[in-house]
Amino acid sequence: MSIRIGDIAPDFKAITSIGEIDFYEYLGDSWGVLFSHPADYTPVCTTELGRTASLKKEFDQRNVKVLALSVDPVESHLGWIKDINETQNTEVDFPIIADSDKTVANLYDMIHPNASETLTVRSLFVIGPDKKVKLIITYPASTGRNFNEILRVIDSLQLTAKYSVATPADWKDGEDVIVVNSIKTEDIPAKFPKGHKVIKPYLRTTPQPNK
Ligand code: BEZ
């Protein structure tokens, strides 16, 4: 069964490169990113895991725990991590699930048989502290993910979880945001005292409230 935005992210236990983990225990009260890789010792995946490791500070600042997955065994992961650290000049310290029996890949519908019968596509799920799925992005094996975009969406998700705002196209942290339409225009000044613009009755903007 496929997973959709708003669904509870299924819990699981898995063997990983840092030992056995229970997904919910690993997440605790943090946000989470669960993302799959088609296979170990492959070039695009090597750059993606290196990039993820080099963004550790960014994920930590946002209170996000990352968890990678590949359907290869743990011994393979451990050797591959050495290569990733060497070639990407980084230190992979987040777990990589060794999903040899594809339990988690199937649970999260990461295998798309018309792309490959055996390997996962590049699935990525952002999970909130309430364990609900907030974002799903799927890339083909041949295209490495844009991790700046992943951080950007996390910024938007965390902002919109706290304030009655939405973020416009190409929004980046620090830029003006949209006041949601459930807030009446006359109520905006009390809720957003930094000011606002009414471009159309349905399009009202305000400076980012937490900056
Ligand atoms: C890669 O990570 O480079 C890759 C993996 C599977 C298929 C194509 C590319």
PDB file of N, CA, C and O in Angstrom, residues 23-78:
ATOM      1  N   PHE A  23      12.636   2.422  14.558  1.00  0.00           N
ATOM      2  CA  PHE A  23      12.505   3.710  13.855  1.00  0.00           C
ATOM      3  C   PHE A  23      11.960   4.809  14.768  1.00  0.00           C
ATOM      4  O   PHE A  23      12.539   5.890  14.873  1.00  0.00           O
ATOM      5  N   TYR A  24      10.847   4.541  15.440  1.00  0.00           N
ATOM      6  CA  TYR A  24      10.246   5.575  16.290  1.00  0.00           C
ATOM      7  C   TYR A  24      11.188   5.970  17.440  1.00  0.00           C
ATOM      8  O   TYR A  24      11.278   7.134  17.793  1.00  0.00           O
ATOM      9  N   GLU A  25      11.869   4.960  18.009  1.00  0.00           N
ATOM     10  CA  GLU A  25      12.822   5.285  19.100  1.00  0.00           C
ATOM     11  C   GLU A  25      13.949   6.137  18.563  1.00  0.00           C
ATOM     12  O   GLU A  25      14.411   7.073  19.213  1.00  0.00           O
ATOM     13  N   TYR A  26      14.405   5.818  17.373  1.00  0.00           N
ATOM     14  CA  TYR A  26      15.496   6.585  16.754  1.00  0.00           C
ATOM     15  C   TYR A  26      15.057   8.029  16.529  1.00  0.00           C
ATOM     16  O   TYR A  26      15.810   8.966  16.795  1.00  0.00           O
ATOM     17  N   LEU A  27      13.827   8.218  16.068  1.00  0.00           N
ATOM     18  CA  LEU A  27      13.338   9.577  15.809  1.00  0.00           C
ATOM     19  C   LEU A  27      13.111  10.353  17.095  1.00  0.00           C
ATOM     20  O   LEU A  27      13.353  11.570  17.154  1.00  0.00           O
ATOM     21  N   GLY A  28      12.639   9.673  18.147  1.00  0.00           N
ATOM     22  CA  GLY A  28      12.281  10.386  19.373  1.00  0.00           C
ATOM     23  C   GLY A  28      11.288  11.491  19.053  1.00  0.00           C
ATOM     24  O   GLY A  28      10.308  11.272  18.332  1.00  0.00           O
ATOM     25  N   ASP A  29      11.552  12.718  19.552  1.00  0.00           N
ATOM     26  CA  ASP A  29      10.650  13.849  19.275  1.00  0.00           C
ATOM     27  C   ASP A  29      11.136  14.684  18.102  1.00  0.00           C
ATOM     28  O   ASP A  29      10.641  15.789  17.881  1.00  0.00           O
ATOM     29  N   SER A  30      12.130  14.184  17.381  1.00  0.00           N
ATOM     30  CA  SER A  30      12.710  14.964  16.282  1.00  0.00           C
ATOM     31  C   SER A  30      11.889  14.819  15.000  1.00  0.00           C
ATOM     32  O   SER A  30      11.039  13.939  14.887  1.00  0.00           O
ATOM     33  N   TRP A  31      12.209  15.658  14.048  1.00  0.00           N
ATOM     34  CA  TRP A  31      11.774  15.426  12.674  1.00  0.00           C
ATOM     35  C   TRP A  31      12.668  14.339  12.090  1.00  0.00           C
ATOM     36  O   TRP A  31      13.761  14.083  12.610  1.00  0.00           O
ATOM     37  N   GLY A  32      12.211  13.707  11.014  1.00  0.00           N
ATOM     38  CA  GLY A  32      13.021  12.651  10.401  1.00  0.00           C
ATOM     39  C   GLY A  32      13.034  12.738   8.887  1.00  0.00           C
ATOM     40  O   GLY A  32      12.082  13.228   8.276  1.00  0.00           O
ATOM     41  N   VAL A  33      14.157  12.302   8.318  1.00  0.00           N
ATOM     42  CA  VAL A  33      14.231  12.105   6.862  1.00  0.00           C
ATOM     43  C   VAL A  33      14.628  10.650   6.643  1.00  0.00           C
ATOM     44  O   VAL A  33      15.682  10.210   7.117  1.00  0.00           O
ATOM     45  N   LEU A  34      13.761   9.900   5.972  1.00  0.00           N
ATOM     46  CA  LEU A  34      14.044   8.511   5.597  1.00  0.00           C
ATOM     47  C   LEU A  34      14.202   8.488   4.083  1.00  0.00           C
ATOM     48  O   LEU A  34      13.287   8.916   3.366  1.00  0.00           O
ATOM     49  N   PHE A  35      15.364   8.034   3.602  1.00  0.00           N
ATOM     50  CA  PHE A  35      15.571   8.105   2.142  1.00  0.00           C
ATOM     51  C   PHE A  35      16.302   6.871   1.639  1.00  0.00           C
ATOM     52  O   PHE A  35      17.189   6.346   2.300  1.00  0.00           O
ATOM     53  N   SER A  36      15.874   6.411   0.460  1.00  0.00           N
ATOM     54  CA  SER A  36      16.397   5.150  -0.069  1.00  0.00           C
ATOM     55  C   SER A  36      17.410   5.386  -1.180  1.00  0.00           C
ATOM     56  O   SER A  36      17.372   6.397  -1.885  1.00  0.00           O
ATOM     57  N   HIS A  37      18.299   4.394  -1.310  1.00  0.00           N
ATOM     58  CA  HIS A  37      19.361   4.401  -2.330  1.00  0.00           C
ATOM     59  C   HIS A  37      19.282   3.098  -3.095  1.00  0.00           C
ATOM     60  O   HIS A  37      19.135   2.045  -2.481  1.00  0.00           O
ATOM     61  N   PRO A  38      19.400   3.140  -4.414  1.00  0.00           N
ATOM     62  CA  PRO A  38      19.248   1.903  -5.183  1.00  0.00           C
ATOM     63  C   PRO A  38      20.231   0.794  -4.788  1.00  0.00           C
ATOM     64  O   PRO A  38      19.833  -0.360  -4.704  1.00  0.00           O
ATOM     65  N   ALA A  39      21.492   1.145  -4.529  1.00  0.00           N
ATOM     66  CA  ALA A  39      22.464   0.079  -4.218  1.00  0.00           C
ATOM     67  C   ALA A  39      23.748   0.673  -3.665  1.00  0.00           C
ATOM     68  O   ALA A  39      24.065   1.833  -3.930  1.00  0.00           O
ATOM     69  N   ASP A  40      24.492  -0.161  -2.907  1.00  0.00           N
ATOM     70  CA  ASP A  40      25.803   0.258  -2.390  1.00  0.00           C
ATOM     71  C   ASP A  40      26.818   0.327  -3.535  1.00  0.00           C
ATOM     72  O   ASP A  40      26.643  -0.311  -4.586  1.00  0.00           O
ATOM     73  N   TYR A  41      27.900   1.022  -3.297  1.00  0.00           N
ATOM     74  CA  TYR A  41      29.003   1.132  -4.262  1.00  0.00           C
ATOM     75  C   TYR A  41      28.518   1.602  -5.630  1.00  0.00           C
ATOM     76  O   TYR A  41      28.890   1.031  -6.658  1.00  0.00           O
ATOM     77  N   THR A  42      27.626   2.578  -5.616  1.00  0.00           N
ATOM     78  CA  THR A  42      27.168   3.184  -6.867  1.00  0.00           C
ATOM     79  C   THR A  42      27.477   4.684  -6.797  1.00  0.00           C
ATOM     80  O   THR A  42      27.457   5.279  -5.714  1.00  0.00           O
ATOM     81  N   PRO A  43      27.771   5.295  -7.944  1.00  0.00           N
ATOM     82  CA  PRO A  43      28.341   6.644  -7.897  1.00  0.00           C
ATOM     83  C   PRO A  43      27.395   7.734  -7.385  1.00  0.00           C
ATOM     84  O   PRO A  43      27.778   8.553  -6.548  1.00  0.00           O
ATOM     85  N   VAL A  44      26.165   7.765  -7.885  1.00  0.00           N
ATOM     86  CA  VAL A  44      25.250   8.843  -7.476  1.00  0.00           C
ATOM     87  C   VAL A  44      24.958   8.729  -5.974  1.00  0.00           C
ATOM     88  O   VAL A  44      25.002   9.722  -5.229  1.00  0.00           O
ATOM     89  N   CYS A  45      24.699   7.510  -5.524  1.00  0.00           N
ATOM     90  CA  CYS A  45      24.413   7.285  -4.090  1.00  0.00           C
ATOM     91  C   CYS A  45      25.602   7.700  -3.235  1.00  0.00           C
ATOM     92  O   CYS A  45      25.422   8.240  -2.133  1.00  0.00           O
ATOM     93  N   THR A  46      26.802   7.435  -3.716  1.00  0.00           N
ATOM     94  CA  THR A  46      28.000   7.819  -2.954  1.00  0.00           C
ATOM     95  C   THR A  46      28.017   9.326  -2.729  1.00  0.00           C
ATOM     96  O   THR A  46      28.271   9.808  -1.621  1.00  0.00           O
ATOM     97  N   THR A  47      27.684  10.095  -3.781  1.00  0.00           N
ATOM     98  CA  THR A  47      27.690  11.562  -3.621  1.00  0.00           C
ATOM     99  C   THR A  47      26.536  12.008  -2.715  1.00  0.00           C
ATOM    100  O   THR A  47      26.691  12.943  -1.929  1.00  0.00           O
ATOM    101  N   GLU A  48      25.394  11.342  -2.818  1.00  0.00           N
ATOM    102  CA  GLU A  48      24.246  11.749  -1.983  1.00  0.00           C
ATOM    103  C   GLU A  48      24.522  11.527  -0.494  1.00  0.00           C
ATOM    104  O   GLU A  48      24.204  12.375   0.335  1.00  0.00           O
ATOM    105  N   LEU A  49      25.103  10.373  -0.171  1.00  0.00           N
ATOM    106  CA  LEU A  49      25.356  10.102   1.251  1.00  0.00           C
ATOM    107  C   LEU A  49      26.464  11.006   1.779  1.00  0.00           C
ATOM    108  O   LEU A  49      26.425  11.444   2.931  1.00  0.00           O
ATOM    109  N   GLY A  50      27.443  11.311   0.928  1.00  0.00           N
ATOM    110  CA  GLY A  50      28.487  12.257   1.320  1.00  0.00           C
ATOM    111  C   GLY A  50      27.900  13.636   1.562  1.00  0.00           C
ATOM    112  O   GLY A  50      28.215  14.310   2.552  1.00  0.00           O
ATOM    113  N   ARG A  51      27.026  14.061   0.686  1.00  0.00           N
ATOM    114  CA  ARG A  51      26.385  15.380   0.831  1.00  0.00           C
ATOM    115  C   ARG A  51      25.550  15.429   2.115  1.00  0.00           C
ATOM    116  O   ARG A  51      25.565  16.412   2.853  1.00  0.00           O
ATOM    117  N   THR A  52      24.826  14.366   2.377  1.00  0.00           N
ATOM    118  CA  THR A  52      24.011  14.311   3.606  1.00  0.00           C
ATOM    119  C   THR A  52      24.908  14.449   4.834  1.00  0.00           C
ATOM    120  O   THR A  52      24.605  15.208   5.758  1.00  0.00           O
ATOM    121  N   ALA A  53      26.019  13.724   4.836  1.00  0.00           N
ATOM    122  CA  ALA A  53      26.938  13.803   5.983  1.00  0.00           C
ATOM    123  C   ALA A  53      27.495  15.220   6.123  1.00  0.00           C
ATOM    124  O   ALA A  53      27.613  15.737   7.231  1.00  0.00           O
ATOM    125  N   SER A  54      27.813  15.855   5.009  1.00  0.00           N
ATOM    126  CA  SER A  54      28.407  17.194   5.096  1.00  0.00           C
ATOM    127  C   SER A  54      27.377  18.232   5.548  1.00  0.00           C
ATOM    128  O   SER A  54      27.741  19.311   5.999  1.00  0.00           O
ATOM    129  N   LEU A  55      26.093  17.900   5.458  1.00  0.00           N
ATOM    130  CA  LEU A  55      25.034  18.818   5.910  1.00  0.00           C
ATOM    131  C   LEU A  55      24.592  18.528   7.352  1.00  0.00           C
ATOM    132  O   LEU A  55      23.557  19.032   7.793  1.00  0.00           O
ATOM    133  N   LYS A  56      25.378  17.758   8.064  1.00  0.00           N
ATOM    134  CA  LYS A  56      24.995  17.368   9.446  1.00  0.00           C
ATOM    135  C   LYS A  56      24.577  18.575  10.277  1.00  0.00           C
ATOM    136  O   LYS A  56      23.545  18.547  10.964  1.00  0.00           O
ATOM    137  N   LYS A  57      25.370  19.651  10.204  1.00  0.00           N
ATOM    138  CA  LYS A  57      25.052  20.827  11.023  1.00  0.00           C
ATOM    139  C   LYS A  57      23.662  21.388  10.658  1.00  0.00           C
ATOM    140  O   LYS A  57      22.888  21.779  11.519  1.00  0.00           O
ATOM    141  N   GLU A  58      23.371  21.408   9.364  1.00  0.00           N
ATOM    142  CA  GLU A  58      22.070  21.939   8.898  1.00  0.00           C
ATOM    143  C   GLU A  58      20.923  21.066   9.416  1.00  0.00           C
ATOM    144  O   GLU A  58      19.894  21.580   9.851  1.00  0.00           O
ATOM    145  N   PHE A  59      21.088  19.748   9.341  1.00  0.00           N
ATOM    146  CA  PHE A  59      20.022  18.865   9.834  1.00  0.00           C
ATOM    147  C   PHE A  59      19.894  18.995  11.357  1.00  0.00           C
ATOM    148  O   PHE A  59      18.784  19.070  11.885  1.00  0.00           O
ATOM    149  N   ASP A  60      21.027  19.060  12.048  1.00  0.00           N
ATOM    150  CA  ASP A  60      20.984  19.194  13.518  1.00  0.00           C
ATOM    151  C   ASP A  60      20.274  20.486  13.921  1.00  0.00           C
ATOM    152  O   ASP A  60      19.454  20.488  14.843  1.00  0.00           O
ATOM    153  N   GLN A  61      20.611  21.591  13.233  1.00  0.00           N
ATOM    154  CA  GLN A  61      19.988  22.891  13.567  1.00  0.00           C
ATOM    155  C   GLN A  61      18.475  22.826  13.442  1.00  0.00           C
ATOM    156  O   GLN A  61      17.749  23.540  14.120  1.00  0.00           O
ATOM    157  N   ARG A  62      17.998  22.010  12.532  1.00  0.00           N
ATOM    158  CA  ARG A  62      16.552  21.880  12.294  1.00  0.00           C
ATOM    159  C   ARG A  62      15.939  20.742  13.110  1.00  0.00           C
ATOM    160  O   ARG A  62      14.772  20.404  12.907  1.00  0.00           O
ATOM    161  N   ASN A  63      16.747  20.107  13.963  1.00  0.00           N
ATOM    162  CA  ASN A  63      16.276  18.999  14.784  1.00  0.00           C
ATOM    163  C   ASN A  63      15.740  17.850  13.922  1.00  0.00           C
ATOM    164  O   ASN A  63      14.659  17.315  14.158  1.00  0.00           O
ATOM    165  N   VAL A  64      16.535  17.504  12.897  1.00  0.00           N
ATOM    166  CA  VAL A  64      16.138  16.445  11.963  1.00  0.00           C
ATOM    167  C   VAL A  64      17.126  15.290  12.076  1.00  0.00           C
ATOM    168  O   VAL A  64      18.341  15.487  12.009  1.00  0.00           O
ATOM    169  N   LYS A  65      16.595  14.075  12.248  1.00  0.00           N
ATOM    170  CA  LYS A  65      17.434  12.871  12.227  1.00  0.00           C
ATOM    171  C   LYS A  65      17.316  12.222  10.854  1.00  0.00           C
ATOM    172  O   LYS A  65      16.194  12.043  10.354  1.00  0.00           O
ATOM    173  N   VAL A  66      18.435  11.869  10.267  1.00  0.00           N
ATOM    174  CA  VAL A  66      18.386  11.249   8.939  1.00  0.00           C
ATOM    175  C   VAL A  66      18.641   9.745   9.049  1.00  0.00           C
ATOM    176  O   VAL A  66      19.383   9.299   9.926  1.00  0.00           O
ATOM    177  N   LEU A  67      18.013   9.022   8.155  1.00  0.00           N
ATOM    178  CA  LEU A  67      18.122   7.561   8.130  1.00  0.00           C
ATOM    179  C   LEU A  67      18.063   7.121   6.674  1.00  0.00           C
ATOM    180  O   LEU A  67      17.053   7.327   5.994  1.00  0.00           O
ATOM    181  N   ALA A  68      19.189   6.557   6.201  1.00  0.00           N
ATOM    182  CA  ALA A  68      19.257   6.115   4.804  1.00  0.00           C
ATOM    183  C   ALA A  68      18.908   4.629   4.720  1.00  0.00           C
ATOM    184  O   ALA A  68      18.881   3.927   5.740  1.00  0.00           O
ATOM    185  N   LEU A  69      18.659   4.174   3.517  1.00  0.00           N
ATOM    186  CA  LEU A  69      18.317   2.753   3.295  1.00  0.00           C
ATOM    187  C   LEU A  69      18.911   2.300   1.977  1.00  0.00           C
ATOM    188  O   LEU A  69      18.868   3.038   0.986  1.00  0.00           O
ATOM    189  N   SER A  70      19.484   1.096   2.005  1.00  0.00           N
ATOM    190  CA  SER A  70      19.846   0.437   0.756  1.00  0.00           C
ATOM    191  C   SER A  70      19.597  -1.053   0.963  1.00  0.00           C
ATOM    192  O   SER A  70      19.719  -1.552   2.098  1.00  0.00           O
ATOM    193  N   VAL A  71      19.253  -1.769  -0.094  1.00  0.00           N
ATOM    194  CA  VAL A  71      18.852  -3.172   0.061  1.00  0.00           C
ATOM    195  C   VAL A  71      20.052  -4.131   0.095  1.00  0.00           C
ATOM    196  O   VAL A  71      19.888  -5.328  -0.087  1.00  0.00           O
ATOM    197  N   ASP A  72      21.226  -3.595   0.353  1.00  0.00           N
ATOM    198  CA  ASP A  72      22.421  -4.440   0.496  1.00  0.00           C
ATOM    199  C   ASP A  72      22.681  -4.748   1.975  1.00  0.00           C
ATOM    200  O   ASP A  72      22.199  -4.047   2.860  1.00  0.00           O
ATOM    201  N   PRO A  73      23.508  -5.796   2.239  1.00  0.00           N
ATOM    202  CA  PRO A  73      23.750  -6.197   3.630  1.00  0.00           C
ATOM    203  C   PRO A  73      24.669  -5.241   4.390  1.00  0.00           C
ATOM    204  O   PRO A  73      25.377  -4.432   3.782  1.00  0.00           O
ATOM    205  N   VAL A  74      24.685  -5.378   5.702  1.00  0.00           N
ATOM    206  CA  VAL A  74      25.393  -4.416   6.548  1.00  0.00           C
ATOM    207  C   VAL A  74      26.906  -4.434   6.303  1.00  0.00           C
ATOM    208  O   VAL A  74      27.555  -3.383   6.344  1.00  0.00           O
ATOM    209  N   GLU A  75      27.488  -5.613   6.027  1.00  0.00           N
ATOM    210  CA  GLU A  75      28.947  -5.670   5.774  1.00  0.00           C
ATOM    211  C   GLU A  75      29.279  -4.818   4.553  1.00  0.00           C
ATOM    212  O   GLU A  75      30.309  -4.143   4.501  1.00  0.00           O
ATOM    213  N   SER A  76      28.408  -4.856   3.567  1.00  0.00           N
ATOM    214  CA  SER A  76      28.599  -4.056   2.361  1.00  0.00           C
ATOM    215  C   SER A  76      28.506  -2.570   2.714  1.00  0.00           C
ATOM    216  O   SER A  76      29.337  -1.758   2.280  1.00  0.00           O
ATOM    217  N   HIS A  77      27.521  -2.211   3.535  1.00  0.00           N
ATOM    218  CA  HIS A  77      27.378  -0.800   3.940  1.00  0.00           C
ATOM    219  C   HIS A  77      28.652  -0.289   4.620  1.00  0.00           C
ATOM    220  O   HIS A  77      29.112   0.821   4.360  1.00  0.00           O
ATOM    221  N   LEU A  78      29.214  -1.141   5.509  1.00  0.00           N
ATOM    222  CA  LEU A  78      30.364  -0.689   6.305  1.00  0.00           C
ATOM    223  C   LEU A  78      31.572  -0.415   5.406  1.00  0.00           C
ATOM    224  O   LEU A  78      32.290   0.571   5.585  1.00  0.00           O
TER     225      LEU A  78
END
